[in-house]
């Protein structure tokens, strides 16, 4: 039975590599034995991030030493600060890549759990739309960015290695964000589908009058496994979403600097490209954070309440009112994740953050124009 990280293996080798990176971890075990490992692409992306970070750091240092004491205009100082933001953002991205949902143990648990889930529910998990999403995302990234870079470099009259470096950096950033967004949506979809399937099976079982103790124990065991899977997934989502919010602020700052670059240097192809790439990163990160909020609201308390329902039914079959109460809680209980005790993930916070950063952008532009 194919696990959640295996359904992408029917694509061509290019889709296979990118899909494994974008969707699930690259190790699958069978009977406790490692049968396949494909962890090279994550290392390649991490190494590329380190190389680009070192390159940008050296560029910023040389630029600062050569020009900072001779040129005092606003664009130069902003460019130095922009390089610093690039370096910080790349460092966080490296940590972000390493926190992608699911390590080898998590993938192995899904690989062993999915057949049992389908057997209990009596139907298979359908992931055709997710498979197509990964395929088209990989196709767009593989053919779109190289074509965009070739066109921009060809049309740019002021081509230089610096220009190519800027385009390569933004292409890398947007690629990582897009793959991560696809990964989160697939991760959330798997958790949601599993809870929905098992919830329907639980409702059907509780309506039967001939439900024996063995079936109750099997439902309880399956929900207990799903409870641990959901908790592990939500912890990973919480950790990485906090990094996403930090990157969101830094990326918004980069967009602000790119707008100033266009104001002072005119609407060049490079400037417009940088603004477009930054805005695409903002939209992607906002969708990731919103998806994290949705999945926590939907699944935060559902497995725990389902276990309470099953155990109540198993011990007190005649307590119909208590059973109905637990079933109502199972359907309506909201959950909310709070990061570090003070930052809830919801749309209101994201909206406030974007309004604040927009005000920050306006102030930056005003100061630059006045100077």
Short mmCIF file of C-alpha atoms in Angstrom, two decimals:
data_model
loop_
_atom_site.label_atom_id
_atom_site.label_comp_id
_atom_site.label_asym_id
_atom_site.label_seq_id
_atom_site.Cartn_x
_atom_site.Cartn_y
_atom_site.Cartn_z
CA UNK A 1 0.00 0.00 0.00
CA UNK A 2 1.47 3.34 -1.02
CA UNK A 3 2.12 5.79 1.77
CA UNK A 4 1.52 9.55 1.55
CA UNK A 5 5.05 10.20 0.32
CA UNK A 6 4.91 7.52 -2.40
CA UNK A 7 2.06 8.58 -4.67
CA UNK A 8 4.31 11.14 -6.33
CA UNK A 9 6.69 8.45 -7.59
CA UNK A 10 4.64 7.82 -10.72
CA UNK A 11 5.90 11.04 -12.29
CA UNK A 12 9.01 11.50 -14.35
CA UNK A 13 12.32 11.72 -12.45
CA UNK A 14 12.22 15.53 -12.41
CA UNK A 15 8.75 15.59 -10.86
CA UNK A 16 9.79 12.82 -8.50
CA UNK A 17 12.65 14.80 -7.02
CA UNK A 18 10.77 18.09 -6.69
CA UNK A 19 7.60 16.42 -5.46
CA UNK A 20 9.44 14.51 -2.76
CA UNK A 21 11.03 17.73 -1.61
CA UNK A 22 7.78 19.68 -1.74
CA UNK A 23 5.40 17.14 -0.27
CA UNK A 24 6.80 14.68 2.21
CA UNK A 25 10.09 13.41 3.66
CA UNK A 26 12.18 11.23 1.44
CA UNK A 27 12.52 8.05 3.50
CA UNK A 28 10.14 5.13 3.65
CA UNK A 29 10.50 2.13 5.93
CA UNK A 30 9.01 -1.31 5.53
CA UNK A 31 8.94 -3.51 8.58
CA UNK A 32 11.42 -1.25 10.37
CA UNK A 33 13.90 -1.41 7.47
CA UNK A 34 14.88 1.55 5.28
CA UNK A 35 13.93 0.65 1.72
CA UNK A 36 14.48 3.95 -0.08
CA UNK A 37 16.21 7.22 0.66
CA UNK A 38 16.17 10.36 -1.45
CA UNK A 39 17.43 13.11 0.82
CA UNK A 40 19.76 14.74 -1.71
CA UNK A 41 17.55 17.61 -2.87
CA UNK A 42 17.05 19.05 0.60
CA UNK A 43 20.83 19.07 1.03
CA UNK A 44 21.22 20.71 -2.39
CA UNK A 45 18.76 23.48 -1.52
CA UNK A 46 20.38 24.00 1.87
CA UNK A 47 23.82 24.14 0.27
CA UNK A 48 22.56 26.58 -2.36
CA UNK A 49 21.20 28.77 0.41
CA UNK A 50 24.54 28.72 2.22
CA UNK A 51 26.45 29.57 -0.98
CA UNK A 52 24.11 32.42 -1.87
CA UNK A 53 24.28 33.70 1.70
CA UNK A 54 28.10 33.72 1.62
CA UNK A 55 28.07 35.37 -1.78
CA UNK A 56 25.68 38.10 -0.69
CA UNK A 57 27.62 38.61 2.55
CA UNK A 58 30.88 39.11 0.65
CA UNK A 59 29.14 41.42 -1.83
CA UNK A 60 27.69 43.50 0.97
CA UNK A 61 31.05 43.70 2.76
CA UNK A 62 32.94 44.80 -0.35
CA UNK A 63 30.24 47.28 -1.28
CA UNK A 64 30.24 48.70 2.23
CA UNK A 65 34.04 49.06 2.41
CA UNK A 66 34.38 50.61 -1.05
CA UNK A 67 31.46 53.00 -1.12
CA UNK A 68 30.03 53.66 2.31
CA UNK A 69 32.51 56.37 3.29
CA UNK A 70 32.46 58.07 -0.13
CA UNK A 71 28.75 57.96 -0.99
CA UNK A 72 26.26 59.34 1.49
CA UNK A 73 23.04 59.27 -0.51
CA UNK A 74 19.95 57.45 0.67
CA UNK A 75 19.83 54.71 -2.03
CA UNK A 76 23.32 53.50 -1.09
CA UNK A 77 22.50 53.22 2.60
CA UNK A 78 19.25 51.45 1.80
CA UNK A 79 21.09 49.05 -0.48
CA UNK A 80 23.50 48.15 2.32
CA UNK A 81 20.57 47.53 4.66
CA UNK A 82 18.83 45.51 1.97
CA UNK A 83 21.85 43.22 1.70
CA UNK A 84 21.77 42.69 5.46
CA UNK A 85 18.09 41.73 5.25
CA UNK A 86 18.90 39.31 2.42
CA UNK A 87 21.50 37.57 4.58
CA UNK A 88 19.20 37.29 7.60
CA UNK A 89 16.35 36.04 5.42
CA UNK A 90 18.54 33.36 3.86
CA UNK A 91 19.69 32.17 7.25
CA UNK A 92 16.10 31.79 8.40
CA UNK A 93 15.20 30.00 5.17
CA UNK A 94 17.86 27.39 5.86
CA UNK A 95 16.22 26.74 9.22
CA UNK A 96 12.83 26.81 7.50
CA UNK A 97 13.87 24.11 5.04
CA UNK A 98 15.07 21.87 7.84
CA UNK A 99 11.74 22.27 9.65
CA UNK A 100 9.63 21.05 6.72
CA UNK A 101 6.83 18.84 8.04
CA UNK A 102 7.74 15.29 8.79
CA UNK A 103 11.03 13.56 9.35
CA UNK A 104 11.79 9.94 8.52
CA UNK A 105 9.98 8.62 11.61
CA UNK A 106 6.88 10.69 10.85
CA UNK A 107 6.81 9.42 7.26
CA UNK A 108 7.23 5.84 8.45
CA UNK A 109 4.30 6.21 10.86
CA UNK A 110 2.11 7.53 8.04
CA UNK A 111 3.26 4.68 5.82
CA UNK A 112 2.17 2.13 8.42
CA UNK A 113 -0.97 3.97 9.51
CA UNK A 114 -2.66 4.68 6.19
CA UNK A 115 -3.57 1.02 5.36
CA UNK A 116 -5.12 0.59 8.81
CA UNK A 117 -7.04 3.84 8.41
CA UNK A 118 -8.42 2.78 5.03
CA UNK A 119 -9.33 -0.66 6.39
CA UNK A 120 -11.25 0.78 9.35
CA UNK A 121 -13.04 3.40 7.23
CA UNK A 122 -13.81 1.03 4.37
CA UNK A 123 -12.57 3.41 1.67
CA UNK A 124 -9.32 4.77 0.31
CA UNK A 125 -7.85 8.24 0.69
CA UNK A 126 -8.09 10.05 -2.64
CA UNK A 127 -5.20 12.38 -3.36
CA UNK A 128 -5.51 12.93 -7.12
CA UNK A 129 -5.91 16.70 -6.80
CA UNK A 130 -2.88 16.89 -4.51
CA UNK A 131 -0.83 14.89 -6.98
CA UNK A 132 -1.75 17.24 -9.81
CA UNK A 133 -0.96 20.27 -7.65
CA UNK A 134 2.55 19.00 -6.97
CA UNK A 135 3.10 18.17 -10.62
CA UNK A 136 1.99 21.56 -11.93
CA UNK A 137 3.92 23.41 -9.23
CA UNK A 138 7.08 21.54 -10.12
CA UNK A 139 6.46 22.18 -13.83
CA UNK A 140 6.00 25.92 -13.30
CA UNK A 141 9.13 26.18 -11.17
CA UNK A 142 11.31 24.10 -13.50
CA UNK A 143 10.35 25.89 -16.71
CA UNK A 144 9.10 29.27 -15.50
CA UNK A 145 12.09 30.58 -13.56
CA UNK A 146 14.84 29.62 -16.07
CA UNK A 147 12.76 31.16 -18.87
CA UNK A 148 12.18 34.33 -16.83
CA UNK A 149 15.88 34.64 -16.02
CA UNK A 150 16.91 34.17 -19.67
CA UNK A 151 14.36 36.74 -20.88
CA UNK A 152 15.31 39.31 -18.23
CA UNK A 153 19.04 38.93 -18.80
CA UNK A 154 18.50 39.17 -22.57
CA UNK A 155 16.33 42.29 -22.35
CA UNK A 156 18.41 44.01 -19.70
CA UNK A 157 20.69 46.61 -21.26
CA UNK A 158 22.71 46.91 -18.05
CA UNK A 159 23.54 43.27 -17.60
CA UNK A 160 26.11 42.49 -14.92
CA UNK A 161 26.90 39.62 -12.54
CA UNK A 162 25.21 41.65 -9.79
CA UNK A 163 22.00 41.76 -11.82
CA UNK A 164 22.13 38.03 -12.46
CA UNK A 165 22.79 37.44 -8.75
CA UNK A 166 19.74 39.48 -7.75
CA UNK A 167 17.51 37.53 -10.13
CA UNK A 168 18.97 34.18 -9.05
CA UNK A 169 18.48 35.05 -5.39
CA UNK A 170 14.84 36.08 -5.80
CA UNK A 171 14.15 33.02 -7.96
CA UNK A 172 15.58 30.82 -5.23
CA UNK A 173 13.55 32.54 -2.50
CA UNK A 174 10.28 32.30 -4.41
CA UNK A 175 10.96 28.66 -5.35
CA UNK A 176 11.47 27.70 -1.70
CA UNK A 177 8.36 29.58 -0.60
CA UNK A 178 6.20 28.06 -3.35
CA UNK A 179 7.37 24.52 -2.63
CA UNK A 180 6.83 25.09 1.08
CA UNK A 181 3.31 26.41 0.46
CA UNK A 182 2.47 23.30 -1.56
CA UNK A 183 3.96 21.16 1.19
CA UNK A 184 1.83 22.79 3.89
CA UNK A 185 -1.38 22.51 1.90
CA UNK A 186 -0.75 18.82 1.26
CA UNK A 187 0.19 18.22 4.89
CA UNK A 188 -2.99 19.91 6.09
CA UNK A 189 -5.10 18.09 3.50
CA UNK A 190 -3.82 14.69 4.65
CA UNK A 191 -4.63 15.46 8.28
CA UNK A 192 -8.05 16.85 7.39
CA UNK A 193 -8.94 13.90 5.13
CA UNK A 194 -7.84 11.38 7.75
CA UNK A 195 -9.90 13.02 10.52
CA UNK A 196 -12.91 13.37 8.22
CA UNK A 197 -12.80 9.72 7.11
CA UNK A 198 -12.37 8.39 10.62
CA UNK A 199 -15.02 10.77 11.97
CA UNK A 200 -17.56 9.45 9.46
CA UNK A 201 -16.64 5.88 10.39
CA UNK A 202 -17.11 6.75 14.07
CA UNK A 203 -20.55 8.27 13.46
CA UNK A 204 -21.67 5.23 11.47
CA UNK A 205 -20.39 2.85 14.14
CA UNK A 206 -22.08 4.69 17.00
CA UNK A 207 -25.43 4.53 15.21
CA UNK A 208 -25.28 0.73 15.04
CA UNK A 209 -26.96 -1.23 17.79
CA UNK A 210 -24.86 -4.37 17.34
CA UNK A 211 -21.50 -2.67 17.89
CA UNK A 212 -19.37 -5.10 19.91
CA UNK A 213 -16.48 -4.35 22.22
CA UNK A 214 -13.86 -5.51 19.72
CA UNK A 215 -14.95 -2.91 17.17
CA UNK A 216 -15.01 -0.23 19.85
CA UNK A 217 -11.42 -1.10 20.81
CA UNK A 218 -10.36 -1.03 17.17
CA UNK A 219 -11.87 2.43 16.70
CA UNK A 220 -10.21 3.63 19.88
CA UNK A 221 -6.82 2.27 18.80
CA UNK A 222 -7.08 3.91 15.37
CA UNK A 223 -8.15 7.27 16.81
CA UNK A 224 -5.30 7.09 19.34
CA UNK A 225 -2.77 6.66 16.53
CA UNK A 226 -4.34 9.52 14.59
CA UNK A 227 -4.25 11.62 17.77
CA UNK A 228 -0.46 11.26 17.94
CA UNK A 229 -0.12 11.93 14.20
CA UNK A 230 -2.18 15.12 14.41
CA UNK A 231 -0.30 16.36 17.48
CA UNK A 232 3.06 15.81 15.79
CA UNK A 233 1.84 17.56 12.65
CA UNK A 234 0.44 20.55 14.56
CA UNK A 235 3.68 20.97 16.52
CA UNK A 236 5.64 21.08 13.27
CA UNK A 237 3.15 23.56 11.79
CA UNK A 238 3.39 25.77 14.88
CA UNK A 239 7.20 25.88 14.81
CA UNK A 240 7.49 26.57 11.12
CA UNK A 241 4.66 29.11 11.04
CA UNK A 242 6.52 31.19 13.59
CA UNK A 243 9.51 31.21 11.21
CA UNK A 244 7.12 32.09 8.37
CA UNK A 245 5.89 35.18 10.23
CA UNK A 246 9.48 36.34 10.78
CA UNK A 247 10.30 35.77 7.11
CA UNK A 248 7.08 37.59 6.16
CA UNK A 249 8.26 40.73 7.97
CA UNK A 250 11.74 40.50 6.42
CA UNK A 251 10.33 39.87 2.96
CA UNK A 252 8.04 42.87 3.29
CA UNK A 253 11.10 44.95 4.18
CA UNK A 254 12.84 43.66 1.05
CA UNK A 255 9.83 44.69 -1.05
CA UNK A 256 9.98 48.14 0.56
CA UNK A 257 13.63 48.51 -0.42
CA UNK A 258 12.91 47.31 -3.94
CA UNK A 259 10.18 49.96 -4.29
CA UNK A 260 12.69 52.60 -3.19
CA UNK A 261 15.19 51.18 -5.68
CA UNK A 262 12.66 51.65 -8.49
CA UNK A 263 11.83 55.19 -7.29
CA UNK A 264 15.45 56.31 -7.37
CA UNK A 265 16.64 54.35 -10.43
CA UNK A 266 13.56 54.30 -12.63
CA UNK A 267 11.40 51.41 -13.75
CA UNK A 268 14.08 49.00 -14.85
CA UNK A 269 13.40 45.38 -15.69
CA UNK A 270 15.38 44.27 -12.64
CA UNK A 271 13.47 46.55 -10.27
CA UNK A 272 10.07 45.42 -11.51
CA UNK A 273 11.17 41.78 -11.30
CA UNK A 274 12.36 42.18 -7.71
CA UNK A 275 9.08 43.81 -6.65
CA UNK A 276 7.05 41.07 -8.36
CA UNK A 277 9.09 38.29 -6.72
CA UNK A 278 8.78 39.93 -3.31
CA UNK A 279 5.01 40.35 -3.63
CA UNK A 280 4.70 36.72 -4.71
CA UNK A 281 6.61 35.70 -1.59
CA UNK A 282 4.28 37.81 0.57
CA UNK A 283 1.17 36.19 -0.89
CA UNK A 284 2.64 32.71 -0.47
CA UNK A 285 3.66 33.25 3.15
CA UNK A 286 0.30 34.77 4.02
CA UNK A 287 -1.44 31.70 2.60
CA UNK A 288 0.84 29.42 4.63
CA UNK A 289 -0.01 31.24 7.87
CA UNK A 290 -3.72 31.27 7.02
CA UNK A 291 -3.63 27.54 6.27
CA UNK A 292 -1.94 26.89 9.62
CA UNK A 293 -4.72 28.81 11.36
CA UNK A 294 -7.41 26.87 9.52
CA UNK A 295 -5.96 23.44 10.25
CA UNK A 296 -5.53 24.25 13.93
CA UNK A 297 -9.12 25.46 14.17
CA UNK A 298 -10.42 22.34 12.45
CA UNK A 299 -8.27 19.64 14.03
CA UNK A 300 -6.87 21.06 17.26
CA UNK A 301 -9.29 19.25 19.58
CA UNK A 302 -11.04 16.75 17.37
CA UNK A 303 -9.01 13.55 18.02
CA UNK A 304 -9.09 14.10 21.78
CA UNK A 305 -12.86 14.59 21.77
CA UNK A 306 -13.34 11.57 19.52
CA UNK A 307 -11.40 9.42 21.98
CA UNK A 308 -13.58 10.73 24.81
CA UNK A 309 -16.69 9.85 22.80
CA UNK A 310 -15.52 6.29 22.12
CA UNK A 311 -14.50 5.66 25.72
CA UNK A 312 -17.77 7.09 27.02
CA UNK A 313 -19.69 4.82 24.67
CA UNK A 314 -17.62 1.78 25.65
CA UNK A 315 -18.12 2.27 29.39
CA UNK A 316 -21.64 3.71 29.57
CA UNK A 317 -23.66 2.55 26.60
CA UNK A 318 -26.91 3.64 28.18
CA UNK A 319 -25.79 7.21 28.82
CA UNK A 320 -27.25 8.61 25.63
CA UNK A 321 -27.24 12.25 26.80
CA UNK A 322 -23.57 12.16 27.71
CA UNK A 323 -22.70 10.54 24.41
CA UNK A 324 -24.64 13.19 22.47
CA UNK A 325 -22.84 15.91 24.42
CA UNK A 326 -19.44 14.54 23.47
CA UNK A 327 -20.49 14.18 19.85
CA UNK A 328 -21.61 17.82 19.84
CA UNK A 329 -18.25 18.88 21.28
CA UNK A 330 -16.53 16.79 18.63
CA UNK A 331 -18.31 18.70 15.88
CA UNK A 332 -18.12 22.26 17.24
CA UNK A 333 -15.03 22.54 19.42
CA UNK A 334 -12.66 25.24 18.03
CA UNK A 335 -8.93 25.19 18.63
CA UNK A 336 -6.34 27.90 18.46
CA UNK A 337 -2.57 27.81 18.52
CA UNK A 338 -0.71 30.56 20.35
CA UNK A 339 2.94 31.02 19.44
CA UNK A 340 5.25 31.62 22.40
CA UNK A 341 2.24 32.50 24.53
CA UNK A 342 1.42 35.81 22.88
CA UNK A 343 1.04 35.52 19.09
CA UNK A 344 -2.15 33.75 17.93
CA UNK A 345 -2.19 32.71 14.29
CA UNK A 346 -5.28 34.23 12.76
CA UNK A 347 -6.26 36.56 9.97
CA UNK A 348 -6.70 39.53 12.27
CA UNK A 349 -3.05 39.37 13.33
CA UNK A 350 -1.90 38.92 9.75
CA UNK A 351 -4.03 41.86 8.62
CA UNK A 352 -2.65 44.04 11.40
CA UNK A 353 0.88 42.99 10.46
CA UNK A 354 0.36 43.91 6.81
CA UNK A 355 -1.19 47.28 7.70
CA UNK A 356 1.74 48.03 10.01
CA UNK A 357 4.29 47.10 7.35
CA UNK A 358 2.45 49.20 4.76
CA UNK A 359 2.68 52.19 7.09
CA UNK A 360 6.35 51.39 7.54
CA UNK A 361 6.81 51.38 3.76
CA UNK A 362 5.09 54.76 3.38
CA UNK A 363 7.29 56.29 6.08
CA UNK A 364 10.42 54.90 4.42
CA UNK A 365 9.45 56.33 1.06
CA UNK A 366 8.61 59.71 2.60
CA UNK A 367 11.97 59.90 4.40
CA UNK A 368 13.81 58.92 1.25
CA UNK A 369 12.01 61.52 -0.87
CA UNK A 370 12.60 64.26 1.71
CA UNK A 371 16.29 63.41 1.89
#
